[in-house]
mmCIF file with all atom_site columns, C-alpha atoms in Angstrom:
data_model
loop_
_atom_site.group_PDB
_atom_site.id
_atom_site.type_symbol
_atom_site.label_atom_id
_atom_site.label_alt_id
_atom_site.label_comp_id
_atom_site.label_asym_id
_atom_site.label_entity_id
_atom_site.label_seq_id
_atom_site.pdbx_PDB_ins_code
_atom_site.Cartn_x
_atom_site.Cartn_y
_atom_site.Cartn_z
_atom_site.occupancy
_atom_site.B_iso_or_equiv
_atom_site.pdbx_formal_charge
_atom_site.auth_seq_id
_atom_site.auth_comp_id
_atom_site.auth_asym_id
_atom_site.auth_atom_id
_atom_site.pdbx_PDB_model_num
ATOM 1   C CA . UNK A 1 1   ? 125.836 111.527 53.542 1.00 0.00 ? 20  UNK A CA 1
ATOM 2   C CA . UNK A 1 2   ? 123.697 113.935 54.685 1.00 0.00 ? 21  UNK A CA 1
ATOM 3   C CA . UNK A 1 3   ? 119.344 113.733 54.463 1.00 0.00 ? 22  UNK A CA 1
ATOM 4   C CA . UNK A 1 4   ? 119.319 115.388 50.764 1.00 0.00 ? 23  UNK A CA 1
ATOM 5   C CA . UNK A 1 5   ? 122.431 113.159 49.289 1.00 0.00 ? 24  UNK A CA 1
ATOM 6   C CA . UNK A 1 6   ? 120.857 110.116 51.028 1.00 0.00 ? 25  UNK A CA 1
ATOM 7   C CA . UNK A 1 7   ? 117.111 110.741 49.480 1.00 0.00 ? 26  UNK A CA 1
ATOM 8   C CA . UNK A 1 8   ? 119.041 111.572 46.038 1.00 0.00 ? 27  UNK A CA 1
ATOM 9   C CA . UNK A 1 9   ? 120.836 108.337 46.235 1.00 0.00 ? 28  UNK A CA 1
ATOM 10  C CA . UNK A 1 10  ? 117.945 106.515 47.203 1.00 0.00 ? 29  UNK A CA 1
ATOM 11  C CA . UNK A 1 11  ? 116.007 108.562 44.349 1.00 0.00 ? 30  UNK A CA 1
ATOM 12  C CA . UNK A 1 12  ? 118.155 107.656 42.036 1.00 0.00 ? 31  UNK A CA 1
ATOM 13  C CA . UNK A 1 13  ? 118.954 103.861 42.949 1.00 0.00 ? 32  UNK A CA 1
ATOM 14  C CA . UNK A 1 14  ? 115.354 103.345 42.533 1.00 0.00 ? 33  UNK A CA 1
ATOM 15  C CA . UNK A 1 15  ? 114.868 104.740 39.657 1.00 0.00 ? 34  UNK A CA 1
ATOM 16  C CA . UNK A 1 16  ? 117.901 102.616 38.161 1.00 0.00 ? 35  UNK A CA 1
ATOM 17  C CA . UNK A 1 17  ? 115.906 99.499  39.489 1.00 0.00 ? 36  UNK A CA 1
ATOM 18  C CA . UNK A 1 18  ? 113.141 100.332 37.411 1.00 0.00 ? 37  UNK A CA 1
ATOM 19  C CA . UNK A 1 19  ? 112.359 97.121  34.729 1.00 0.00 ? 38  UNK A CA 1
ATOM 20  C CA . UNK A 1 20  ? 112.021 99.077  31.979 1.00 0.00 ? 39  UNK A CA 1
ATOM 21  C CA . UNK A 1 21  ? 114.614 100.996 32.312 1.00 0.00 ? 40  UNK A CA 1
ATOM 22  C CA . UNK A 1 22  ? 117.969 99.635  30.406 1.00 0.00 ? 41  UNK A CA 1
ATOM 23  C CA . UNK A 1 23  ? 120.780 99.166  32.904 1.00 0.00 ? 42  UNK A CA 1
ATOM 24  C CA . UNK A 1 24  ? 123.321 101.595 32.347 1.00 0.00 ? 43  UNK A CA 1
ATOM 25  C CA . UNK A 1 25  ? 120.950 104.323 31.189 1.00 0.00 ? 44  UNK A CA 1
ATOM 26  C CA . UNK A 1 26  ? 120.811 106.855 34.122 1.00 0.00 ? 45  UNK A CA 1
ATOM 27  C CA . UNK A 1 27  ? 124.302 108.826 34.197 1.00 0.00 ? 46  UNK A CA 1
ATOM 28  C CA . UNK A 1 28  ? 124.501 111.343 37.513 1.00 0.00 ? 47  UNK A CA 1
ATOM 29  C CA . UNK A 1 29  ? 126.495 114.902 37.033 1.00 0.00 ? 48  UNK A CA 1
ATOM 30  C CA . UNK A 1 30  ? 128.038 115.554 40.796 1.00 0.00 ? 49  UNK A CA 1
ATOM 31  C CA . UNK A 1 31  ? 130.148 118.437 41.538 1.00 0.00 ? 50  UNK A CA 1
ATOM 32  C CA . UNK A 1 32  ? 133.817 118.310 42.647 1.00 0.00 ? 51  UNK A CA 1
ATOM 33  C CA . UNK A 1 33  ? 132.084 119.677 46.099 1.00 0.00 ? 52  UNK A CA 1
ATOM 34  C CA . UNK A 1 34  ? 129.455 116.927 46.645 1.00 0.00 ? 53  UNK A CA 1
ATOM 35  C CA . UNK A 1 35  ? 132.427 114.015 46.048 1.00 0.00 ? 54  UNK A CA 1
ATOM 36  C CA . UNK A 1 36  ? 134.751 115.528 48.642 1.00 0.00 ? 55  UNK A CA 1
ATOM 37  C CA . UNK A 1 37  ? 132.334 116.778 51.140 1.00 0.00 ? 56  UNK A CA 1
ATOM 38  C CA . UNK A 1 38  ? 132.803 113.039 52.839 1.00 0.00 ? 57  UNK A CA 1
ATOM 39  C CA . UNK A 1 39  ? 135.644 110.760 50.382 1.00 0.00 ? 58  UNK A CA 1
ATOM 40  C CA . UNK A 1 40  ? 134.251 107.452 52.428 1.00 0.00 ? 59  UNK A CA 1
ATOM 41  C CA . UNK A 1 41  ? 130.281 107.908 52.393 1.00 0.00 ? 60  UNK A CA 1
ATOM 42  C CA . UNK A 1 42  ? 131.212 109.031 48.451 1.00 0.00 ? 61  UNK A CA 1
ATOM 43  C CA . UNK A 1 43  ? 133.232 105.494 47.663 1.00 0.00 ? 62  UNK A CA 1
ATOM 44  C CA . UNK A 1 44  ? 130.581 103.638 49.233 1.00 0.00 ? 63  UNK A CA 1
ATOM 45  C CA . UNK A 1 45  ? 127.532 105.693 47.457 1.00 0.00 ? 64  UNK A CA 1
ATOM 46  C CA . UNK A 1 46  ? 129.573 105.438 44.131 1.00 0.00 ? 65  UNK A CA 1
ATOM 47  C CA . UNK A 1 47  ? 129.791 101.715 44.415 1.00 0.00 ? 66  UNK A CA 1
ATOM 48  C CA . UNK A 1 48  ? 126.377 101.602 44.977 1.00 0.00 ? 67  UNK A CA 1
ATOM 49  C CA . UNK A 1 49  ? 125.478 103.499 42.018 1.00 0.00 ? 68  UNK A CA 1
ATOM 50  C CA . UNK A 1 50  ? 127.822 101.323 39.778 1.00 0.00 ? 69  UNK A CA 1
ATOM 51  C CA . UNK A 1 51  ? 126.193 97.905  41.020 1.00 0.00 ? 70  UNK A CA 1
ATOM 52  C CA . UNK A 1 52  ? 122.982 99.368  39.906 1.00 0.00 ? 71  UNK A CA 1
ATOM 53  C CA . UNK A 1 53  ? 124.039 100.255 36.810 1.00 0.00 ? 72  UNK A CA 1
ATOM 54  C CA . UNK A 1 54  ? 124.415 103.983 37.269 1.00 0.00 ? 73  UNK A CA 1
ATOM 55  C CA . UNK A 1 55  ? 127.006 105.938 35.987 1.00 0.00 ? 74  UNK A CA 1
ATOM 56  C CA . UNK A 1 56  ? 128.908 108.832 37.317 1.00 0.00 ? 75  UNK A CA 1
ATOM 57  C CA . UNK A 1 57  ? 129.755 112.344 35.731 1.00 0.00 ? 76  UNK A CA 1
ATOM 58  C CA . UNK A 1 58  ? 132.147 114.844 37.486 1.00 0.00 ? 77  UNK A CA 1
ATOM 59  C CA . UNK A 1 59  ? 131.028 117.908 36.366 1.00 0.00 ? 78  UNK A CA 1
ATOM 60  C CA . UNK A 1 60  ? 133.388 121.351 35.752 1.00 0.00 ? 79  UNK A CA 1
ATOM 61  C CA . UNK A 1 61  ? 136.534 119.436 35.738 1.00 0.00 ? 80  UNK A CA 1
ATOM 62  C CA . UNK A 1 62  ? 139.758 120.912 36.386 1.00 0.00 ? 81  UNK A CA 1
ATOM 63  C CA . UNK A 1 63  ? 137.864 124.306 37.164 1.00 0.00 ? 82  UNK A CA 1
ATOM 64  C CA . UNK A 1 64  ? 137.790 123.499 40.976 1.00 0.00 ? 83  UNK A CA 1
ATOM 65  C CA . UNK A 1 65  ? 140.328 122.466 43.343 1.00 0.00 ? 84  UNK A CA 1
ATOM 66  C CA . UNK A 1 66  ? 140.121 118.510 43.193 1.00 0.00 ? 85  UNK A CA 1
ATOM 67  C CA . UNK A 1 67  ? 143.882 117.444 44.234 1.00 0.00 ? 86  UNK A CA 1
ATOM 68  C CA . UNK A 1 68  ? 145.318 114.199 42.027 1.00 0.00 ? 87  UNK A CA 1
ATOM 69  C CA . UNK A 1 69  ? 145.109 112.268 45.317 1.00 0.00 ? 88  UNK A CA 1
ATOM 70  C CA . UNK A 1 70  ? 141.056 112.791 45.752 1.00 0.00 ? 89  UNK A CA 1
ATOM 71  C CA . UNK A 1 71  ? 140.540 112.119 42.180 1.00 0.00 ? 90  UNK A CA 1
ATOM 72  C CA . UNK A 1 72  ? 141.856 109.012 42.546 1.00 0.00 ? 91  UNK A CA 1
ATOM 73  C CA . UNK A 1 73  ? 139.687 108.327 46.107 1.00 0.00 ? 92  UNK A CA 1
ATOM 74  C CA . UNK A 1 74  ? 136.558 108.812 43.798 1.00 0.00 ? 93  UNK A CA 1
ATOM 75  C CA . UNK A 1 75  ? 137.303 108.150 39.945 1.00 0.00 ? 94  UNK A CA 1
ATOM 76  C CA . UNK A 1 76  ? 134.426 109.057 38.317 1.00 0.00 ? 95  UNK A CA 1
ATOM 77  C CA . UNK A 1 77  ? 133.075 107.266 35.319 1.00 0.00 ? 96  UNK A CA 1
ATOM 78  C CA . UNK A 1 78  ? 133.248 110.621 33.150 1.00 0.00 ? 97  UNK A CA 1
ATOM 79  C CA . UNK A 1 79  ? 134.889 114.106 33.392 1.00 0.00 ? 98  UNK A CA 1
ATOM 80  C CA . UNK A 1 80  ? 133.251 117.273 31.721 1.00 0.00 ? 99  UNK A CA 1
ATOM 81  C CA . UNK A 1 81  ? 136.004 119.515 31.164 1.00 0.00 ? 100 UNK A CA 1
ATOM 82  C CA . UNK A 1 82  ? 134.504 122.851 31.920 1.00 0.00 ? 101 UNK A CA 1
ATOM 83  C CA . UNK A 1 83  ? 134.107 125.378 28.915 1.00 0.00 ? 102 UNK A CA 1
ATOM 84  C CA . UNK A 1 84  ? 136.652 127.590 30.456 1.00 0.00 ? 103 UNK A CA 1
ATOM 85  C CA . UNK A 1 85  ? 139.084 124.605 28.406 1.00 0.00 ? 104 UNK A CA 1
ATOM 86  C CA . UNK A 1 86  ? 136.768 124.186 25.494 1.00 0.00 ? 105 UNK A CA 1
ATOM 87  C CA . UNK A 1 87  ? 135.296 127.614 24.469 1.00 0.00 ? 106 UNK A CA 1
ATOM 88  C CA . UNK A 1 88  ? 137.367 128.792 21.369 1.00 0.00 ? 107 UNK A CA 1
ATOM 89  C CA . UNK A 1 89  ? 140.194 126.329 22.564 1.00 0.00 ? 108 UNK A CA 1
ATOM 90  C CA . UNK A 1 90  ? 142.447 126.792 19.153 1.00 0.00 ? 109 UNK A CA 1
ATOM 91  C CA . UNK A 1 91  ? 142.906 130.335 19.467 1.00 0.00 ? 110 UNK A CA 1
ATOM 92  C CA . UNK A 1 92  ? 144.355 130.400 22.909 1.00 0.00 ? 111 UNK A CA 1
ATOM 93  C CA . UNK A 1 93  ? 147.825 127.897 22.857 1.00 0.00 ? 112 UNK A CA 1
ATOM 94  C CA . UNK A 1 94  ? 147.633 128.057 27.114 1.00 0.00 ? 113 UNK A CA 1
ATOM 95  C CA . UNK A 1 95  ? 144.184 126.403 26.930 1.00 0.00 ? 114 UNK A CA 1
ATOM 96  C CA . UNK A 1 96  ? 145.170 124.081 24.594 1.00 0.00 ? 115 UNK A CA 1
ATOM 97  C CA . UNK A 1 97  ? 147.977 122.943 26.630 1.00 0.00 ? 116 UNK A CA 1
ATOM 98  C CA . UNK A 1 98  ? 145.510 122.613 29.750 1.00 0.00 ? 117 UNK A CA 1
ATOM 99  C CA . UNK A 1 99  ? 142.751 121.050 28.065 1.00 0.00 ? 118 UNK A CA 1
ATOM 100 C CA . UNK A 1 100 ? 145.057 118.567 26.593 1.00 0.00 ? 119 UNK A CA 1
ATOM 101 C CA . UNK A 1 101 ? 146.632 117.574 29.887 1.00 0.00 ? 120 UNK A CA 1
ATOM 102 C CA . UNK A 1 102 ? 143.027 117.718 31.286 1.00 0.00 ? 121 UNK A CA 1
ATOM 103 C CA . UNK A 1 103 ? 142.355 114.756 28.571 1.00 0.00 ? 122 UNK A CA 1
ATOM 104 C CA . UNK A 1 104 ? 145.295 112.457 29.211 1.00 0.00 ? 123 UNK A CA 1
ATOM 105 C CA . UNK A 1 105 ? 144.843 112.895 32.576 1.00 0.00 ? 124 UNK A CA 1
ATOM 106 C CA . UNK A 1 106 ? 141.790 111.225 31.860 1.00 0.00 ? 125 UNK A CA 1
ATOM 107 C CA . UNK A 1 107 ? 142.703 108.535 29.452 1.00 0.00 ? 126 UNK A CA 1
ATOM 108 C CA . UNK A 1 108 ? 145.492 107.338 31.638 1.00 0.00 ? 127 UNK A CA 1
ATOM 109 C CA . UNK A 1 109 ? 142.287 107.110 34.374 1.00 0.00 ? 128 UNK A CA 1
ATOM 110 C CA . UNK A 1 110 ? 140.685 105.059 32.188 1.00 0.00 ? 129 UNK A CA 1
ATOM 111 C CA . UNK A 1 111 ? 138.169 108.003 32.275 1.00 0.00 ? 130 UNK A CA 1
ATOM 112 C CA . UNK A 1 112 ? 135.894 109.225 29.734 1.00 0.00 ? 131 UNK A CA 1
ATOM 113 C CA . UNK A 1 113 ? 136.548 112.725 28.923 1.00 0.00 ? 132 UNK A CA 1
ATOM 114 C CA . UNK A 1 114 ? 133.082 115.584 27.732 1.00 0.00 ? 133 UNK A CA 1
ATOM 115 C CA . UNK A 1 115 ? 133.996 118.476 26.391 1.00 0.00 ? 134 UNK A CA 1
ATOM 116 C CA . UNK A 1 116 ? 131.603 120.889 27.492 1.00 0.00 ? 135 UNK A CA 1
ATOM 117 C CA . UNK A 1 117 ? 130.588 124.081 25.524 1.00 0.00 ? 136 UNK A CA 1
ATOM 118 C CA . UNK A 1 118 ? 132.156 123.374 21.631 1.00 0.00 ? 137 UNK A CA 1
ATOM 119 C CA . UNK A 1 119 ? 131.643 126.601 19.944 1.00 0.00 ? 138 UNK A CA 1
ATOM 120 C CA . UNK A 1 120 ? 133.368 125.713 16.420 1.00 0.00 ? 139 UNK A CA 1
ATOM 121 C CA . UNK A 1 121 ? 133.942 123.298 14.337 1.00 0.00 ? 140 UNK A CA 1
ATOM 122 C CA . UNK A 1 122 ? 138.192 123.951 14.713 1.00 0.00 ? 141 UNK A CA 1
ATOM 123 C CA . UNK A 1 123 ? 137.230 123.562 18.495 1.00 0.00 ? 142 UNK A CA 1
ATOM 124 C CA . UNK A 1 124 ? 135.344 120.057 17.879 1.00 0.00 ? 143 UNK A CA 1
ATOM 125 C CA . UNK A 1 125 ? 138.056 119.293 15.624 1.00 0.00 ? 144 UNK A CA 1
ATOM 126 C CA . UNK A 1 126 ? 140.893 119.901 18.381 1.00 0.00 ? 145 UNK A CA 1
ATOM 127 C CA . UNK A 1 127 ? 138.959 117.769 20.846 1.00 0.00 ? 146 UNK A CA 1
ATOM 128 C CA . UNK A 1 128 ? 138.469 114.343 18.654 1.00 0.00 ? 147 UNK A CA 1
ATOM 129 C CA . UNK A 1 129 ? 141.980 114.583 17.428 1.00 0.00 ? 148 UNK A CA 1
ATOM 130 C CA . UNK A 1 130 ? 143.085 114.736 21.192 1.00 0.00 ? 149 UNK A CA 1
ATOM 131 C CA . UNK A 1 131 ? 141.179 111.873 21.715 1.00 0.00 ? 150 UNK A CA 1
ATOM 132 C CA . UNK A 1 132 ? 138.422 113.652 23.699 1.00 0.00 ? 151 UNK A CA 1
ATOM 133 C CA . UNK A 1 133 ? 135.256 110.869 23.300 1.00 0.00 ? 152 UNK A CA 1
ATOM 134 C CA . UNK A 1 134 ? 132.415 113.025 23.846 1.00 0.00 ? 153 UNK A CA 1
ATOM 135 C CA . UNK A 1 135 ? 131.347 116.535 23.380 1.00 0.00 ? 154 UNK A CA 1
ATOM 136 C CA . UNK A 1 136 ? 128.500 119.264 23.910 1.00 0.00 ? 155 UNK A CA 1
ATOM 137 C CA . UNK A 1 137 ? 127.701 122.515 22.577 1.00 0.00 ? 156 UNK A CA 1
ATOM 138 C CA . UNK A 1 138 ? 126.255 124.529 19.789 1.00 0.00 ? 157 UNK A CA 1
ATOM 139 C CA . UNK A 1 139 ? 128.653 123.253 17.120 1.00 0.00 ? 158 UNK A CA 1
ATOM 140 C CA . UNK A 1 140 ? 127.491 119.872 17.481 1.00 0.00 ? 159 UNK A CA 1
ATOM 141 C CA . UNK A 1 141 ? 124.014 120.331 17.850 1.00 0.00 ? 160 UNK A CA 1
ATOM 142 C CA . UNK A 1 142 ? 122.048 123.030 18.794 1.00 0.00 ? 161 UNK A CA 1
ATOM 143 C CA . UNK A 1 143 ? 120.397 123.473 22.398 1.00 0.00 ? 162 UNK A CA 1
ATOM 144 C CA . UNK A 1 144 ? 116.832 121.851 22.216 1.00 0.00 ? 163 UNK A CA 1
ATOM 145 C CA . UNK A 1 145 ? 113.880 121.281 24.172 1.00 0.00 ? 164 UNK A CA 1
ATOM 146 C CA . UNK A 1 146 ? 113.889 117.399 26.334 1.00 0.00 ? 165 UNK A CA 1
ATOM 147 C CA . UNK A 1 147 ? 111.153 116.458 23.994 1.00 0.00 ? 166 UNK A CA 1
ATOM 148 C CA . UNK A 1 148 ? 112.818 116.841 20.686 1.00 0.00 ? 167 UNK A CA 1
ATOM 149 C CA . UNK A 1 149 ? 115.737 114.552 22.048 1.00 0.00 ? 168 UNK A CA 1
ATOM 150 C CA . UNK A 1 150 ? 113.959 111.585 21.813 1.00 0.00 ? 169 UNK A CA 1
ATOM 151 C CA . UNK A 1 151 ? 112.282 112.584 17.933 1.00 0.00 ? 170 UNK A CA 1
ATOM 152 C CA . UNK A 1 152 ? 115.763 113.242 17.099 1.00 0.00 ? 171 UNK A CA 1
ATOM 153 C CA . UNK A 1 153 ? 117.491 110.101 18.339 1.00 0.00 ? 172 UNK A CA 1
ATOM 154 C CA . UNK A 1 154 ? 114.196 107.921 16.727 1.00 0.00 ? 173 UNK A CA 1
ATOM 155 C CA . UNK A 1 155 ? 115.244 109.588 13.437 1.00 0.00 ? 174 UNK A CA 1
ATOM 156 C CA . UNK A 1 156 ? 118.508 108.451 13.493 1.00 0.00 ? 175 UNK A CA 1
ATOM 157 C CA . UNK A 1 157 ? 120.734 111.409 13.177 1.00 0.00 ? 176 UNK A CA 1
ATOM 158 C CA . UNK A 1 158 ? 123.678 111.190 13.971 1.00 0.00 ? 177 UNK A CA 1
ATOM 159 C CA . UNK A 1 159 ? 126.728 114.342 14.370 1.00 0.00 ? 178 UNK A CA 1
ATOM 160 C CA . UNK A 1 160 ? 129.305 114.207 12.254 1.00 0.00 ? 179 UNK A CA 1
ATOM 161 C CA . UNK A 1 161 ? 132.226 115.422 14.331 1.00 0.00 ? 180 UNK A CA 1
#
Protein backbone atom coordinates (compact mmCIF):
# COMPACT_ATOMS: atom_id res chain seq x y z
CA UNK A 1 0.00 0.00 0.00
CA UNK A 2 1.25 3.14 -0.51
CA UNK A 3 1.59 6.23 2.55
CA UNK A 4 -2.17 7.55 1.83
CA UNK A 5 -3.88 3.83 1.60
CA UNK A 6 -1.78 2.86 4.66
CA UNK A 7 -2.88 6.13 6.88
CA UNK A 8 -6.58 5.44 5.44
CA UNK A 9 -6.41 1.93 6.61
CA UNK A 10 -4.98 2.79 9.75
CA UNK A 11 -7.69 5.75 9.89
CA UNK A 12 -10.19 3.67 9.43
CA UNK A 13 -9.16 0.48 11.59
CA UNK A 14 -9.09 2.82 14.41
CA UNK A 15 -11.96 4.26 14.07
CA UNK A 16 -13.69 0.67 13.82
CA UNK A 17 -11.93 -0.02 17.27
CA UNK A 18 -13.70 2.69 18.76
CA UNK A 19 -16.06 1.25 21.99
CA UNK A 20 -18.86 2.96 21.13
CA UNK A 21 -18.97 2.32 17.95
CA UNK A 22 -21.20 -0.97 16.98
CA UNK A 23 -19.05 -3.50 15.14
CA UNK A 24 -20.07 -3.71 11.74
CA UNK A 25 -21.08 -0.07 11.44
CA UNK A 26 -18.31 1.58 9.29
CA UNK A 27 -18.80 0.33 5.51
CA UNK A 28 -15.69 1.70 3.09
CA UNK A 29 -16.64 2.64 -0.79
CA UNK A 30 -13.14 1.75 -2.78
CA UNK A 31 -12.85 2.09 -6.40
CA UNK A 32 -12.20 -0.77 -8.88
CA UNK A 33 -8.65 1.25 -9.19
CA UNK A 34 -7.61 1.32 -5.49
CA UNK A 35 -8.40 -2.80 -5.23
CA UNK A 36 -6.21 -3.64 -8.22
CA UNK A 37 -3.51 -1.14 -7.87
CA UNK A 38 -1.66 -4.09 -5.64
CA UNK A 39 -4.31 -7.59 -5.52
CA UNK A 40 -1.91 -8.90 -2.42
CA UNK A 41 -1.47 -5.66 -0.13
CA UNK A 42 -5.56 -5.38 -1.06
CA UNK A 43 -6.38 -9.21 0.31
CA UNK A 44 -4.38 -8.58 3.24
CA UNK A 45 -5.88 -4.86 3.97
CA UNK A 46 -9.42 -6.36 3.24
CA UNK A 47 -8.94 -9.04 5.80
CA UNK A 48 -7.94 -6.62 8.07
CA UNK A 49 -10.88 -4.53 7.65
CA UNK A 50 -13.26 -7.61 7.99
CA UNK A 51 -11.61 -8.77 11.44
CA UNK A 52 -12.40 -5.35 12.63
CA UNK A 53 -15.65 -5.38 11.67
CA UNK A 54 -15.48 -3.17 8.61
CA UNK A 55 -17.19 -3.70 5.62
CA UNK A 56 -16.29 -3.23 2.05
CA UNK A 57 -18.18 -1.41 -0.89
CA UNK A 58 -16.89 -1.59 -4.55
CA UNK A 59 -18.05 1.35 -5.93
CA UNK A 60 -19.16 1.95 -9.95
CA UNK A 61 -19.46 -1.66 -10.62
CA UNK A 62 -19.31 -3.08 -13.93
CA UNK A 63 -18.51 0.56 -15.28
CA UNK A 64 -14.67 -0.13 -15.13
CA UNK A 65 -12.59 -2.82 -16.35
CA UNK A 66 -12.47 -5.32 -13.28
CA UNK A 67 -11.84 -8.87 -15.12
CA UNK A 68 -14.01 -11.99 -13.39
CA UNK A 69 -10.61 -13.31 -12.25
CA UNK A 70 -9.70 -9.98 -10.01
CA UNK A 71 -13.13 -9.87 -8.71
CA UNK A 72 -12.75 -12.95 -7.33
CA UNK A 73 -8.91 -11.99 -5.85
CA UNK A 74 -10.83 -9.23 -3.84
CA UNK A 75 -14.70 -10.03 -3.34
CA UNK A 76 -16.00 -7.21 -1.90
CA UNK A 77 -18.69 -7.26 0.71
CA UNK A 78 -21.07 -5.02 -1.60
CA UNK A 79 -21.25 -3.90 -5.29
CA UNK A 80 -22.89 -0.47 -6.33
CA UNK A 81 -23.92 -0.97 -9.73
CA UNK A 82 -23.19 2.34 -11.30
CA UNK A 83 -26.27 4.49 -12.51
CA UNK A 84 -25.20 4.01 -16.03
CA UNK A 85 -27.35 0.32 -15.17
CA UNK A 86 -29.92 1.90 -12.95
CA UNK A 87 -30.96 5.34 -14.37
CA UNK A 88 -34.36 4.77 -16.21
CA UNK A 89 -33.38 0.96 -16.42
CA UNK A 90 -37.07 -0.21 -17.82
CA UNK A 91 -37.03 1.81 -20.78
CA UNK A 92 -33.81 0.61 -22.23
CA UNK A 93 -34.14 -3.63 -22.67
CA UNK A 94 -29.91 -3.61 -23.22
CA UNK A 95 -29.56 -2.16 -19.69
CA UNK A 96 -31.86 -4.33 -18.32
CA UNK A 97 -30.12 -7.27 -19.61
CA UNK A 98 -26.71 -5.84 -18.13
CA UNK A 99 -27.93 -4.76 -14.93
CA UNK A 100 -29.53 -8.06 -14.44
CA UNK A 101 -26.40 -10.06 -15.18
CA UNK A 102 -24.57 -7.37 -13.08
CA UNK A 103 -27.00 -8.73 -10.09
CA UNK A 104 -26.59 -12.48 -10.43
CA UNK A 105 -23.23 -12.02 -10.89
CA UNK A 106 -23.45 -10.85 -7.54
CA UNK A 107 -25.79 -13.21 -5.85
CA UNK A 108 -23.90 -16.19 -7.09
CA UNK A 109 -20.78 -14.12 -5.16
CA UNK A 110 -22.61 -14.20 -2.30
CA UNK A 111 -22.39 -10.37 -2.82
CA UNK A 112 -24.70 -7.73 -1.88
CA UNK A 113 -25.80 -5.82 -4.79
CA UNK A 114 -26.71 -1.28 -4.45
CA UNK A 115 -28.33 0.06 -7.02
CA UNK A 116 -27.09 3.39 -7.36
CA UNK A 117 -29.11 6.39 -8.79
CA UNK A 118 -33.11 4.96 -8.80
CA UNK A 119 -34.92 7.60 -10.62
CA UNK A 120 -38.57 5.91 -10.65
CA UNK A 121 -40.56 3.97 -8.98
CA UNK A 122 -40.76 1.25 -12.33
CA UNK A 123 -36.87 1.50 -11.89
CA UNK A 124 -37.03 0.57 -7.98
CA UNK A 125 -39.55 -1.82 -8.92
CA UNK A 126 -37.22 -3.66 -11.60
CA UNK A 127 -34.40 -3.79 -9.07
CA UNK A 128 -36.30 -5.62 -5.93
CA UNK A 129 -37.97 -7.98 -8.27
CA UNK A 130 -34.39 -8.89 -9.61
CA UNK A 131 -33.46 -9.44 -6.30
CA UNK A 132 -31.26 -6.31 -6.04
CA UNK A 133 -31.09 -5.82 -1.84
CA UNK A 134 -30.32 -2.30 -1.62
CA UNK A 135 -30.86 0.87 -3.44
CA UNK A 136 -30.15 4.78 -3.64
CA UNK A 137 -31.57 7.63 -5.34
CA UNK A 138 -34.27 10.19 -5.50
CA UNK A 139 -37.13 7.70 -5.80
CA UNK A 140 -36.43 6.27 -2.59
CA UNK A 141 -35.65 9.13 -0.67
CA UNK A 142 -34.63 12.34 -1.48
CA UNK A 143 -30.88 13.67 -1.18
CA UNK A 144 -30.52 15.23 2.40
CA UNK A 145 -28.18 16.92 4.52
CA UNK A 146 -25.80 14.19 7.10
CA UNK A 147 -27.72 15.70 9.91
CA UNK A 148 -31.22 14.90 8.95
CA UNK A 149 -30.10 11.14 8.53
CA UNK A 150 -29.93 10.47 11.93
CA UNK A 151 -33.62 12.58 12.81
CA UNK A 152 -34.93 10.50 10.12
CA UNK A 153 -33.72 7.04 11.14
CA UNK A 154 -34.77 8.10 15.14
CA UNK A 155 -38.26 8.61 13.64
CA UNK A 156 -38.55 5.44 12.31
CA UNK A 157 -39.32 5.80 8.69
CA UNK A 158 -38.89 3.43 6.80
CA UNK A 159 -39.07 3.28 2.40
CA UNK A 160 -41.48 1.40 1.07
CA UNK A 161 -39.87 -0.05 -2.03
Amino acid sequence: LGDDEGRTLDAVLTAAGDPRLPHGALDLLVSEAALLRDVPASRASLAALRRAGVTVTLVDFGARAISLPQLNDVVPDRVKLHRLFVHDVVHEPERMALARSLIALAQTSSIVSIADGISSDADAQFFKWEGCELGQGDALVAACAPGDVAQWMAMGKRVAH
